[in-house]
Amino acid sequence: MAIIKACIFDLDGVIVDTAVYHYKAWKRLANELGFDITEEQNENLKGVSRMHSLDLILQWGGVTKTEADKEELATRKNTWYVEMINKMTPDEILPGAKEFLQACIDAGLKTALGSASKNSETILNKVGIAHFFNAIIDGNKVSKPKPDPEVFLKGAEELGIPPEDCVVFEDAIAGVEAAHNGGMKAVGIGSPQVLTQADLVVSGLDKMTVEKLATL
Ligand code: BG6
Ligand code: MG
């Protein structure tokens, strides 16, 4: 059992439901290229960087593109995605997220954001929750995508807490793996059938309490 001193949160699918916007935008791109992507395939895109997601999608569609074409396709997807996130409001914070962040702060725990997204600043500002985090690490600060633990290790370092005293909250298979690769505990947000490697799975942060951290 670990004594948890810090909580590191993924953003998309944990704090806000932007996972659906990513899926919509990738699906639209795939459709324009003449194929489709399923929800099951989409599980493998969660937590994965923009360019790596594109590589996987092109592979699933059996399509080969030049690097220049790939840049253009990723930009096209991101433009649609940004159009959607620019319309976000504080109502789109997932149930229990703000309450659990506040409970962590009240319990004296440190909090960090650990997201692969390069759009995290826009999202945090739109929904108004940046002030809940002692450190913010996102896709602009890291070079190695999840399941590499870089994003979470940088978060722990910025908080000044050893990795073994940190717990990561993740909706992505790659994110749970990244937490474990960094020597951290992982609480899965979603389904236990999908997040089989997580130390604990809850359907959302509304089902999480500071007391449950002691069981990890
Ligand atoms: C992760 C999402 O948080 O960020 C992925 O789960 C996404 O789906 C990745 O591809 C990168 O996001 P962005 O906003 O930089 O394209
Ligand atoms: Mg996520």
mmCIF file with all atom_site columns, C-alpha atoms in Angstrom, residues 4 9 28-30 36 67-69 80 97 112 116 122 156 170 174 198-200 215:
data_model
loop_
_atom_site.group_PDB
_atom_site.id
_atom_site.type_symbol
_atom_site.label_atom_id
_atom_site.label_alt_id
_atom_site.label_comp_id
_atom_site.label_asym_id
_atom_site.label_entity_id
_atom_site.label_seq_id
_atom_site.pdbx_PDB_ins_code
_atom_site.Cartn_x
_atom_site.Cartn_y
_atom_site.Cartn_z
_atom_site.occupancy
_atom_site.B_iso_or_equiv
_atom_site.pdbx_formal_charge
_atom_site.auth_seq_id
_atom_site.auth_comp_id
_atom_site.auth_asym_id
_atom_site.auth_atom_id
_atom_site.pdbx_PDB_model_num
ATOM 1  C CA . ILE A 1 4   ? -0.525  8.908  -1.698  1.00 0.00 ? 4   ILE A CA 1
ATOM 2  C CA . PHE A 1 9   ? -5.095  13.809 -13.685 1.00 0.00 ? 9   PHE A CA 1
ATOM 3  C CA . ARG A 1 28  ? -14.957 12.724 -39.940 1.00 0.00 ? 28  ARG A CA 1
ATOM 4  C CA . LEU A 1 29  ? -11.406 12.578 -41.255 1.00 0.00 ? 29  LEU A CA 1
ATOM 5  C CA . ALA A 1 30  ? -11.586 8.795  -41.790 1.00 0.00 ? 30  ALA A CA 1
ATOM 6  C CA . ASP A 1 36  ? -14.829 4.490  -40.922 1.00 0.00 ? 36  ASP A CA 1
ATOM 7  C CA . GLU A 1 67  ? 4.713   13.177 -44.204 1.00 0.00 ? 67  GLU A CA 1
ATOM 8  C CA . ALA A 1 68  ? 3.472   16.441 -45.746 1.00 0.00 ? 68  ALA A CA 1
ATOM 9  C CA . ASP A 1 69  ? 0.000   14.950 -46.339 1.00 0.00 ? 69  ASP A CA 1
ATOM 10 C CA . TRP A 1 80  ? -12.518 20.639 -36.420 1.00 0.00 ? 80  TRP A CA 1
ATOM 11 C CA . ALA A 1 97  ? -14.349 16.224 -11.133 1.00 0.00 ? 97  ALA A CA 1
ATOM 12 C CA . ALA A 1 112 ? -1.214  18.046 -11.401 1.00 0.00 ? 112 ALA A CA 1
ATOM 13 C CA . ALA A 1 116 ? -1.004  14.453 -24.064 1.00 0.00 ? 116 ALA A CA 1
ATOM 14 C CA . THR A 1 122 ? -7.802  26.225 -24.296 1.00 0.00 ? 122 THR A CA 1
ATOM 15 C CA . ALA A 1 156 ? 5.637   14.456 -10.131 1.00 0.00 ? 156 ALA A CA 1
ATOM 16 C CA . GLU A 1 170 ? -6.736  7.876  -16.532 1.00 0.00 ? 170 GLU A CA 1
ATOM 17 C CA . ALA A 1 174 ? -2.047  3.760  -22.758 1.00 0.00 ? 174 ALA A CA 1
ATOM 18 C CA . ALA A 1 198 ? -5.671  -0.349 -13.426 1.00 0.00 ? 198 ALA A CA 1
ATOM 19 C CA . ASP A 1 199 ? -5.256  -0.695 -9.627  1.00 0.00 ? 199 ASP A CA 1
ATOM 20 C CA . LEU A 1 200 ? -8.851  0.465  -9.166  1.00 0.00 ? 200 LEU A CA 1
ATOM 21 C CA . THR A 1 215 ? -6.717  1.243  -0.510  1.00 0.00 ? 215 THR A CA 1
#
